[in-house]
Short mmCIF file of C-alpha atoms and ligand atoms in Angstrom, two decimals:
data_model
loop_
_atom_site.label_atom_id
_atom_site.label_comp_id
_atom_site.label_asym_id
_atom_site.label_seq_id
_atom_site.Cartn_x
_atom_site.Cartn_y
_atom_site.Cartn_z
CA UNK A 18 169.88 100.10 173.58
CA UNK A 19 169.69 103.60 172.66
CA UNK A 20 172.64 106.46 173.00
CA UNK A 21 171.06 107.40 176.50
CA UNK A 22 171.07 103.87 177.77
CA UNK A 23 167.35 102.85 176.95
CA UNK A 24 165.60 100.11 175.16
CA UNK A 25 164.49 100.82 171.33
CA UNK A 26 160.89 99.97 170.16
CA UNK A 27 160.10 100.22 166.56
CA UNK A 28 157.02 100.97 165.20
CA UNK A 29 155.91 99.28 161.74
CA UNK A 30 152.79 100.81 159.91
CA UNK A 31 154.15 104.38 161.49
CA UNK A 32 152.52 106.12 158.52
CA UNK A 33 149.34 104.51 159.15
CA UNK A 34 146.52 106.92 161.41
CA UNK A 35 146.94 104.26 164.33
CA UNK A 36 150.80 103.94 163.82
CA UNK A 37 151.48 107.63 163.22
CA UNK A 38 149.29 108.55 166.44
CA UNK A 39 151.16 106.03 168.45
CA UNK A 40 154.96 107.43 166.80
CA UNK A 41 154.15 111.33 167.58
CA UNK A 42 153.17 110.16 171.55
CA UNK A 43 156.00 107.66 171.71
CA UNK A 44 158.34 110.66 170.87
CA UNK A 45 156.72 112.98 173.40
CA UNK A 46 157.45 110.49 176.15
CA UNK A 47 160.68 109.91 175.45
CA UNK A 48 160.66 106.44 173.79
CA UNK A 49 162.65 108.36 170.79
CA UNK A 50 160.81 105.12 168.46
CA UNK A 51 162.25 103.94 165.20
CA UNK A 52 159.57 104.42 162.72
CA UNK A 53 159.45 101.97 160.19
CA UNK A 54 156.86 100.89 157.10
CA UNK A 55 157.20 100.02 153.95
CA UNK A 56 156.47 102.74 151.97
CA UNK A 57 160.32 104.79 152.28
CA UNK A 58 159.19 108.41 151.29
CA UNK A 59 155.74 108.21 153.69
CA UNK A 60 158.04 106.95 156.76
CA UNK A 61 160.84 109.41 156.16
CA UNK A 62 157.55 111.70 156.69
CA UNK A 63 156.20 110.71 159.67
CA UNK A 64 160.06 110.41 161.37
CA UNK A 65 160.75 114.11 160.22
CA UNK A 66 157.87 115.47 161.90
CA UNK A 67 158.66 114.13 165.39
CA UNK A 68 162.42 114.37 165.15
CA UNK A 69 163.25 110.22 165.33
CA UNK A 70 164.82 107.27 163.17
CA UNK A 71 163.80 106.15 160.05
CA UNK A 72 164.00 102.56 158.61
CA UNK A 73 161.81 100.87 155.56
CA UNK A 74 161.47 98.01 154.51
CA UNK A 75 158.62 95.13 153.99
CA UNK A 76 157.79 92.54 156.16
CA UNK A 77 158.64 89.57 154.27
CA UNK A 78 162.37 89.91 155.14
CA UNK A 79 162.23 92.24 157.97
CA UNK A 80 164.64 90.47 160.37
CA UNK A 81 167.73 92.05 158.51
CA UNK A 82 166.34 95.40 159.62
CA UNK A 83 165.57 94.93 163.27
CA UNK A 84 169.43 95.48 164.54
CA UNK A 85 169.00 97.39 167.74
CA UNK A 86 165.71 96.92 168.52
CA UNK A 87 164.04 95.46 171.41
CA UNK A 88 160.40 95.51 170.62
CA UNK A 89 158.18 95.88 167.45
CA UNK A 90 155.23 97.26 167.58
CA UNK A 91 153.48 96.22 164.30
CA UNK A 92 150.60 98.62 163.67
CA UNK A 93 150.16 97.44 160.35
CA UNK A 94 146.39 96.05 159.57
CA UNK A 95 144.95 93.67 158.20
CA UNK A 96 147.72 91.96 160.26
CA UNK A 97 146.84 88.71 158.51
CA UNK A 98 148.54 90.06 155.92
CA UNK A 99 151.93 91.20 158.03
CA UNK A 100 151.72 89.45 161.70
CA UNK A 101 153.29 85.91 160.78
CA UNK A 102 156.05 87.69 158.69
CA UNK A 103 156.86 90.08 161.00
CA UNK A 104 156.40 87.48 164.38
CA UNK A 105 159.39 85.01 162.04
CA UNK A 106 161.72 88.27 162.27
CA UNK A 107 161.20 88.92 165.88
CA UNK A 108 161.78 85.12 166.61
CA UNK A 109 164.83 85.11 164.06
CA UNK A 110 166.68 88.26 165.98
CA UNK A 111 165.37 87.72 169.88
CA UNK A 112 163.35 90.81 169.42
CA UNK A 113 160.04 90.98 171.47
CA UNK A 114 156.61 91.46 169.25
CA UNK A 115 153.40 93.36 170.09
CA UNK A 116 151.24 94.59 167.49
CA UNK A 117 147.24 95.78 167.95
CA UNK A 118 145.39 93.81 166.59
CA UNK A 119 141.81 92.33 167.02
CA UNK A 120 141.65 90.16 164.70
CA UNK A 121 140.72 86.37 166.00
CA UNK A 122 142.64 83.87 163.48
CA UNK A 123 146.00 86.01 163.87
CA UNK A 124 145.61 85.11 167.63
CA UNK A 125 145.22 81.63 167.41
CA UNK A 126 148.09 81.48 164.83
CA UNK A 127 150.60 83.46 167.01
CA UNK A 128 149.51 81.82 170.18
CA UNK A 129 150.83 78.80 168.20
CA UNK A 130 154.23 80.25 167.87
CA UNK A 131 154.01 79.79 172.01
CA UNK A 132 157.33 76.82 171.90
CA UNK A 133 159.27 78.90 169.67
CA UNK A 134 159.13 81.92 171.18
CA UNK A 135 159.96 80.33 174.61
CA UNK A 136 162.84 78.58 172.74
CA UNK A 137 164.25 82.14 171.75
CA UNK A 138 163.35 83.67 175.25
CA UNK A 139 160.99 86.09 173.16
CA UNK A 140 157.47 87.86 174.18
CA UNK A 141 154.39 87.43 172.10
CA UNK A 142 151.59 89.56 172.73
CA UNK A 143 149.09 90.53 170.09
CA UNK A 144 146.01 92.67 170.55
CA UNK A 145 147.52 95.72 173.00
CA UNK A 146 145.04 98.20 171.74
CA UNK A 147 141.30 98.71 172.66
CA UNK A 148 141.27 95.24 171.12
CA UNK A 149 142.02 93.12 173.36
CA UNK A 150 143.36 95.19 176.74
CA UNK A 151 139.74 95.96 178.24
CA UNK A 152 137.87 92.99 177.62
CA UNK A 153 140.79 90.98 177.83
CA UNK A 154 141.35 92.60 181.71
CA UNK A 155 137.84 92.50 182.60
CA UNK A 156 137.99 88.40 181.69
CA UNK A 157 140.77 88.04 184.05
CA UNK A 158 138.72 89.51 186.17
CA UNK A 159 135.60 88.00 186.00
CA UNK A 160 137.71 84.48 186.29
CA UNK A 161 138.95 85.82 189.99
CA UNK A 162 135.92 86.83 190.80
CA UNK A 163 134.45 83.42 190.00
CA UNK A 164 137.02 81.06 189.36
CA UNK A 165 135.50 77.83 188.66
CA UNK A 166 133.22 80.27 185.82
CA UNK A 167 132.45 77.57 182.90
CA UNK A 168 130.97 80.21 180.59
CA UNK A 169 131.95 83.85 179.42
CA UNK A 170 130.33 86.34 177.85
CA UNK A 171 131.91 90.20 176.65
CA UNK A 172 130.20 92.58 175.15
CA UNK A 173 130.85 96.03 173.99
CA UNK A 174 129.66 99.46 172.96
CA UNK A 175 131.61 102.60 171.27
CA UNK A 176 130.96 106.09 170.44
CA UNK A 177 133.06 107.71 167.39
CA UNK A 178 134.26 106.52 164.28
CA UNK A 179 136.65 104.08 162.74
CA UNK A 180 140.05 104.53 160.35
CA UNK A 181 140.46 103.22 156.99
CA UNK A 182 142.59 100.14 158.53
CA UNK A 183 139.81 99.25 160.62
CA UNK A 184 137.20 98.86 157.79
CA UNK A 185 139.67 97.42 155.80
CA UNK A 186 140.28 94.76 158.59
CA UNK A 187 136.93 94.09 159.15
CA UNK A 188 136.07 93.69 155.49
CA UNK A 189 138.94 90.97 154.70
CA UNK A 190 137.94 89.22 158.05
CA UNK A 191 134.35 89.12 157.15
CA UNK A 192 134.48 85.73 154.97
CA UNK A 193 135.80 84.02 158.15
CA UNK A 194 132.06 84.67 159.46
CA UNK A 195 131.53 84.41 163.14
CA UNK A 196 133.02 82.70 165.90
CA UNK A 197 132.49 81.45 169.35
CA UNK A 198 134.34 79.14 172.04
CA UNK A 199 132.34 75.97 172.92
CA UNK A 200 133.96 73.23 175.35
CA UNK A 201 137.34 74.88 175.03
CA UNK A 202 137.25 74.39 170.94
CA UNK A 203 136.72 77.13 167.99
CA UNK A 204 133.08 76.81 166.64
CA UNK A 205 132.39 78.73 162.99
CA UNK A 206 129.06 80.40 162.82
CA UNK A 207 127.47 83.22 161.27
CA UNK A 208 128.26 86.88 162.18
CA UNK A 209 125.55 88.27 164.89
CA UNK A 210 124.18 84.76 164.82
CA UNK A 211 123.27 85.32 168.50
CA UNK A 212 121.69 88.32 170.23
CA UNK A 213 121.73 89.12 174.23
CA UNK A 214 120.58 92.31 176.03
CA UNK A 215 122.92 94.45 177.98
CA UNK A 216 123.29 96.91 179.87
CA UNK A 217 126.50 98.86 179.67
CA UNK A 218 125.24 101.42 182.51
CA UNK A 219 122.97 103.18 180.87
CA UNK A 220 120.08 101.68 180.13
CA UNK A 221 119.27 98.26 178.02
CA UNK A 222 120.88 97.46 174.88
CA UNK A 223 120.61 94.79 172.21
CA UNK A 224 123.86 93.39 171.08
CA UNK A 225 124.90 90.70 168.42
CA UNK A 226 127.69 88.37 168.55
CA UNK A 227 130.53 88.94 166.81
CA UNK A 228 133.65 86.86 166.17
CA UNK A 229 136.57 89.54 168.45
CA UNK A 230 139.59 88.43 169.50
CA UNK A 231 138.71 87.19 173.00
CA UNK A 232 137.13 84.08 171.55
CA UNK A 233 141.00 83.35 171.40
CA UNK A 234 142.62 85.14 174.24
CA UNK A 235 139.92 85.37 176.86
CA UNK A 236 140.11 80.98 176.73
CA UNK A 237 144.26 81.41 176.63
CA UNK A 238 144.12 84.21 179.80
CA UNK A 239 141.35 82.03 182.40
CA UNK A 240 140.89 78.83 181.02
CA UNK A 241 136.87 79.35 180.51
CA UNK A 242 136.02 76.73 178.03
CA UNK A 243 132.43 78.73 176.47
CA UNK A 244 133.06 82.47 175.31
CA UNK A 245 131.00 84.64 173.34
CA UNK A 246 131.01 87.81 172.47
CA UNK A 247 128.96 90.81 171.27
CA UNK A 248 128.45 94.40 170.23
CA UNK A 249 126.07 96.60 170.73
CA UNK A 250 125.38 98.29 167.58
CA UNK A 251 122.99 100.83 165.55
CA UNK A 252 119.71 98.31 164.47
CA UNK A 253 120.77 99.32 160.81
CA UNK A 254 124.57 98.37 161.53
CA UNK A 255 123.25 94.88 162.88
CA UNK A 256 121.12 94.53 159.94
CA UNK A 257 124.08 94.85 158.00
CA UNK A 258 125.92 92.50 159.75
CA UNK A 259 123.74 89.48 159.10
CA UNK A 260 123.68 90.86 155.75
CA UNK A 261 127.13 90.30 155.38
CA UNK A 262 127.58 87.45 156.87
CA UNK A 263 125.17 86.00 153.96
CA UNK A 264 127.12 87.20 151.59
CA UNK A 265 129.86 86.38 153.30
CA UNK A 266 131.62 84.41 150.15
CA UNK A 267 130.90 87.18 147.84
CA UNK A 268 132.32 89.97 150.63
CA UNK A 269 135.50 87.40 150.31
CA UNK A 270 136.03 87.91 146.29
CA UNK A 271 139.29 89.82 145.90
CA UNK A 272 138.29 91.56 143.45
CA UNK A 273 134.88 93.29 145.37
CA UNK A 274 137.63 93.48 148.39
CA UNK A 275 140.01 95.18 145.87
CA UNK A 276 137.23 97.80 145.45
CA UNK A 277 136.11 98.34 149.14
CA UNK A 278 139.43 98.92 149.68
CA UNK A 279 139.61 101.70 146.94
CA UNK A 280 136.43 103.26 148.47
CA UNK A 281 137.84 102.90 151.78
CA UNK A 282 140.96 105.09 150.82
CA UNK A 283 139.11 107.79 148.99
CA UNK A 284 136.44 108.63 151.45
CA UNK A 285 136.66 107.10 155.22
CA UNK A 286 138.86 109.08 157.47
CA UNK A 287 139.77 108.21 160.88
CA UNK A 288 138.31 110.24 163.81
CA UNK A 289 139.15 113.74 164.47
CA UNK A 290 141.14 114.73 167.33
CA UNK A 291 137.97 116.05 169.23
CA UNK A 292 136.06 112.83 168.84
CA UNK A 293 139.12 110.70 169.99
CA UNK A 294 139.29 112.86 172.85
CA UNK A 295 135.74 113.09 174.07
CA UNK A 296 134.14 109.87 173.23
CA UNK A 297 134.11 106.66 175.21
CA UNK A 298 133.92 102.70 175.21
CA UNK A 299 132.01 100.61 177.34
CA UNK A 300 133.00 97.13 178.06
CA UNK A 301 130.18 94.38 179.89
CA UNK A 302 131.16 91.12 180.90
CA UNK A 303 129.60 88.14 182.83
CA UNK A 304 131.24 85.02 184.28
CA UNK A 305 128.90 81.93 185.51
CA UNK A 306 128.63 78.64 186.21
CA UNK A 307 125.45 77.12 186.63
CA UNK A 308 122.87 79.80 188.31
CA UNK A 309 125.58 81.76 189.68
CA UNK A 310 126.82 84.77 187.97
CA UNK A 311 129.03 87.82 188.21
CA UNK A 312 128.78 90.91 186.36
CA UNK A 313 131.47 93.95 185.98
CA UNK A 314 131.66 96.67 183.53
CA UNK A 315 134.77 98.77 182.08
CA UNK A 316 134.14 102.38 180.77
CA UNK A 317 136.85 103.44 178.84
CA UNK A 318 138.04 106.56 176.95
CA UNK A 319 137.58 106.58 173.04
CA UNK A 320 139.04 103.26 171.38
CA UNK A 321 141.78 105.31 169.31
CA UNK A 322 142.85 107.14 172.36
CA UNK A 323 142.78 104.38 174.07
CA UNK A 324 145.05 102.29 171.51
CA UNK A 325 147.59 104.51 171.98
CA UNK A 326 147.66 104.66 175.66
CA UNK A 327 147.47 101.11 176.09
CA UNK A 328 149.65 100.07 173.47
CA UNK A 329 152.43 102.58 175.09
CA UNK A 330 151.83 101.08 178.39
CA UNK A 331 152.14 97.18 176.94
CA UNK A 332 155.83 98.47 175.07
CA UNK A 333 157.00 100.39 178.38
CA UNK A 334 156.15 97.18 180.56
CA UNK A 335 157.68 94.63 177.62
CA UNK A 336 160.65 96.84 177.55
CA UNK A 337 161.33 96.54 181.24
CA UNK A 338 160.96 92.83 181.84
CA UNK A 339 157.71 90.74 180.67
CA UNK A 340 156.95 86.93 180.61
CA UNK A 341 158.53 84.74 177.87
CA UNK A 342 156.16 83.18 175.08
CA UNK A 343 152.87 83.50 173.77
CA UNK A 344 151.04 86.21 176.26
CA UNK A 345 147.53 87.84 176.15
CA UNK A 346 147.39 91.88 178.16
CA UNK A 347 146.24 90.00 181.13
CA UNK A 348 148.15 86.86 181.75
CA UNK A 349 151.63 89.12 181.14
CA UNK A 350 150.38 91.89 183.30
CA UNK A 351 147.30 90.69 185.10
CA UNK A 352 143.57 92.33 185.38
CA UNK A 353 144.31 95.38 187.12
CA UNK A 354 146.69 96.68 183.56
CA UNK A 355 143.66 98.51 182.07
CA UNK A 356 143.14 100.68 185.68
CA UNK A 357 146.65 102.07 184.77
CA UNK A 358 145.32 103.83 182.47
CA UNK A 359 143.62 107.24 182.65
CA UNK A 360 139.88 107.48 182.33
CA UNK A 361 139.11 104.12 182.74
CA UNK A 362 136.88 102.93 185.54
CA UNK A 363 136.08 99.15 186.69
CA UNK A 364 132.90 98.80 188.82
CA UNK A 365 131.43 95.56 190.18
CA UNK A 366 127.57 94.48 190.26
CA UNK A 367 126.32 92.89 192.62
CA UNK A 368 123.80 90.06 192.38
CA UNK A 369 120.69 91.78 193.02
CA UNK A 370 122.11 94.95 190.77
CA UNK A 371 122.01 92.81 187.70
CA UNK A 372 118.85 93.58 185.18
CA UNK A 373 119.07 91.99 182.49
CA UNK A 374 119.12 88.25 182.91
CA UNK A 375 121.41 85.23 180.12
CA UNK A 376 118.07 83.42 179.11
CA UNK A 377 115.98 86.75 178.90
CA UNK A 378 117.03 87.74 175.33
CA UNK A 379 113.73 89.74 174.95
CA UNK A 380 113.80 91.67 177.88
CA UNK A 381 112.82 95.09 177.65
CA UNK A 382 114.95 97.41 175.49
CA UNK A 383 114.51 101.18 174.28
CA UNK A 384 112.59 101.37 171.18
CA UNK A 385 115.06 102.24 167.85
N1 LIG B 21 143.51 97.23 168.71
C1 LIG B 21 142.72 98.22 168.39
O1 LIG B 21 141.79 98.55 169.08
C2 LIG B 21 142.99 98.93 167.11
C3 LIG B 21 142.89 100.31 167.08
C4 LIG B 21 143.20 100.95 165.88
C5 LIG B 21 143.54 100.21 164.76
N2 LIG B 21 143.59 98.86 164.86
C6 LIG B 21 143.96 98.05 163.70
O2 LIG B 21 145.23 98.49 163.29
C7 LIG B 21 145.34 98.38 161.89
C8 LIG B 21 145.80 99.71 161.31
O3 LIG B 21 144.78 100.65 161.48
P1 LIG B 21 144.97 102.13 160.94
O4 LIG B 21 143.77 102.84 161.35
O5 LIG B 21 146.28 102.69 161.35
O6 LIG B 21 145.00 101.84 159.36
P2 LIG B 21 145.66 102.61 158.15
O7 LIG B 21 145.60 104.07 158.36
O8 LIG B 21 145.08 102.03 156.90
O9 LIG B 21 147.21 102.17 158.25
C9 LIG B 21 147.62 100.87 157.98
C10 LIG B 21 149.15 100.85 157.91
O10 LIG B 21 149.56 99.50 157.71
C11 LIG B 21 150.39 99.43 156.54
N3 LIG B 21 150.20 98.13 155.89
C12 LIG B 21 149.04 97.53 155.54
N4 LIG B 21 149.29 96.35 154.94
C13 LIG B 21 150.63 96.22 154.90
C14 LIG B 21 151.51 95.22 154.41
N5 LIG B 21 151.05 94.11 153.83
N6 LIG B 21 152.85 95.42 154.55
C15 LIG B 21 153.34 96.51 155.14
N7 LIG B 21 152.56 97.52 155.62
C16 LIG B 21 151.23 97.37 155.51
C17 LIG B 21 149.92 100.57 155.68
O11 LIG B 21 150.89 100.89 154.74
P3 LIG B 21 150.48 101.13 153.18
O12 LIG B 21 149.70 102.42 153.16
O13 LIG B 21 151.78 101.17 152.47
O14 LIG B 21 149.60 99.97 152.79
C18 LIG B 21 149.71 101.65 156.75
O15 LIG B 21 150.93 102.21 157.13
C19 LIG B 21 143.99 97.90 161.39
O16 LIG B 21 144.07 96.51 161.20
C20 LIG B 21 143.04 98.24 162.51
O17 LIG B 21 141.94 97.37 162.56
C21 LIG B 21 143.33 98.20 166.00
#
């Protein structure tokens, strides 16, 4: 508890773009956040600037520095590199844990965590961000709109551009390669191994499949045991996709990843405030079983904004009172979570509304 009688989030990775966007909004509403990474001089920064607590320290070890707190709210990525550290803390001291991530093995190992954090009376739920809240919804929703669905498919599509944590995530992730849910079970493949036309609203896109989180939560939040999904991408970004998931091995090597990373640092920024406030994200998604099939889509404001809004939403409801265990966005707070937040819309097709058809990969798309 706090002076004034309310529950304490920190925020790890505050010095971060993601983290340091989330601390300066928490403090505007009145969460007054801990800030916290593990770099003391760069945290002591970002707590000046918007008037709240400082604490630093590393993850390995963290639980002697969560006194007080309630929630963490790890923002720092790759999070299979701080997650399972920082999850042991939270299940040491009682403490709830969120963090934003998207990436698909950290899921599956905190969803394993599910008996000890129901032992400690703790919440678990990764991937509060643009990864996994829409897509994550929109399968909930799907699922109620067609509950005995055996297959799932997500797509989605994003204006603006990515942070140096992002890259950085996606590069160490890329030697996993790709990913899908078959019968229930994990099944390995190659990034954009697949490719399914889609259309987001506006006309028909090409998308490729890609390994995201909801292989893992989508299966944990409706029980669907086949889930794929894609993004819709640039032709040359696909291209490089496949490309690296060839080289996937060589991507792997620590010391090329060592050097991306470098590269990374020096010359990717994360979007300006004008793109973050005037792009958007579209989410697809399609639920069937046999020849029946529902389709609804999710518009979304930019993915950065959106992380913020969403992950403040998540830490507000946790805070208040939230299942126990291992939780995905939608099976702690249900579907409708993502229409709580502004500028996002959910609409519903109808059968004879749907274009594009699941066994007409070549339909018609706009010439790149
Ligand atoms: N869910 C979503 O939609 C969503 C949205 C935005 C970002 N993300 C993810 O969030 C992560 C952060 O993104 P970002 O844009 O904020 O990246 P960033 O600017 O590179 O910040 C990463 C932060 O994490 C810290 N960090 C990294 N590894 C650490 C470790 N082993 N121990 C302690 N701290 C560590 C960094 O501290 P140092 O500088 O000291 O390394 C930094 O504070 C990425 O994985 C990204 O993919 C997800």
């Amino acid at each position: 508890m706090t002076d004034d009688g309310t529950d304490r989030l920190l925020v790890y990775g505050a010095y971060g773009y993601t983290g340091r966007l989330i601390v300066e909004a928490a403090a505007e509403r009145g969460f007054d956040p801990i800030a916290a990474g593990r770099d003391p001089a760069r945290t002591r920064g970002v707590a000046t600037a918007h008037d709240v607590p400082a604490r630093s320290f590393k993850v390995r070890g963290a639980e002697s520095h969560l006194g007080g707190v309630d929630a963490v709210l790890n923002c720092a990525g790759p999070f299979s590199e701080t997650a399972d550290a920082m999850v042991d803390a939270c299940l040491a001291t009682g403490t709830d844990y969120l963090d934003i991530t998207g990436e698909l093995p950290v899921f599956e190992r905190i969803r394993r965590r599910d008996s000890d954090a129901q032992r400690e009376g703790v919440t678990l739920l990764p991937g509060v961000g643009f990864d996994v809240v829409p897509t994550d919804c929109l399968a909930a929703h799907l699922h109620d709109r067609l509950p005995e669905a055996d297959h799932l498919s997500l797509a989605l599509e994003a204006e603006g551009g990515v942070s140096p944590g992002t890259l950085k995530t996606v590069l160490t992730g890329l030697g996993d390669g790709g990913a899908i849910r078959r019968d229930g079970v994990l099944r390995h493949e190659r990034v954009a191994a697949r490719t399914r036309v889609v259309d987001f609203g506006d006309g028909l896109r090409r998308a490729v499949s890609i390994p995201w989180g909801d292989v893992s939560t989508a299966y944990h939040t409706t029980g669907i045991p086949d889930i794929e999904v894609y993004l819709s991408a640039p032709s040359s970004a696909r291209a490089g996709m496949k490309l690296a998931s060839y080289l996937g091995g060589g991507l792997d090597s620590e010391a090329v990843q060592r050097g991306l990373s470098w590269l990374i640092d020096r010359y990717v920024d994360g979007p300006d405030t004008e793109t973050r406030t005037s792009g958007e994200a579209r989410v697809w998604g399609e639920a069937r079983t046999g020849d029946t099939r529902v389709v609804s889509r999710i518009r979304t404001p930019e993915t950065y904004h959106f992380t913020v809004e969403s992950a403040l939403l998540v830490a507000e409801k946790v805070l208040a009172d939230a299942p126990i265990g291992y939780q995905t966005p939608a099976s702690a707070f249900g579907p409708e979570l993502v229409l709580e937040l502004e500028g996002v819309e959910r609409v519903d097709l109808e059968a004879g509304e749907v274009v594009e058809h699941a066994s007409s990969p070549g339909a018609t798309v706009p010439a790149e």
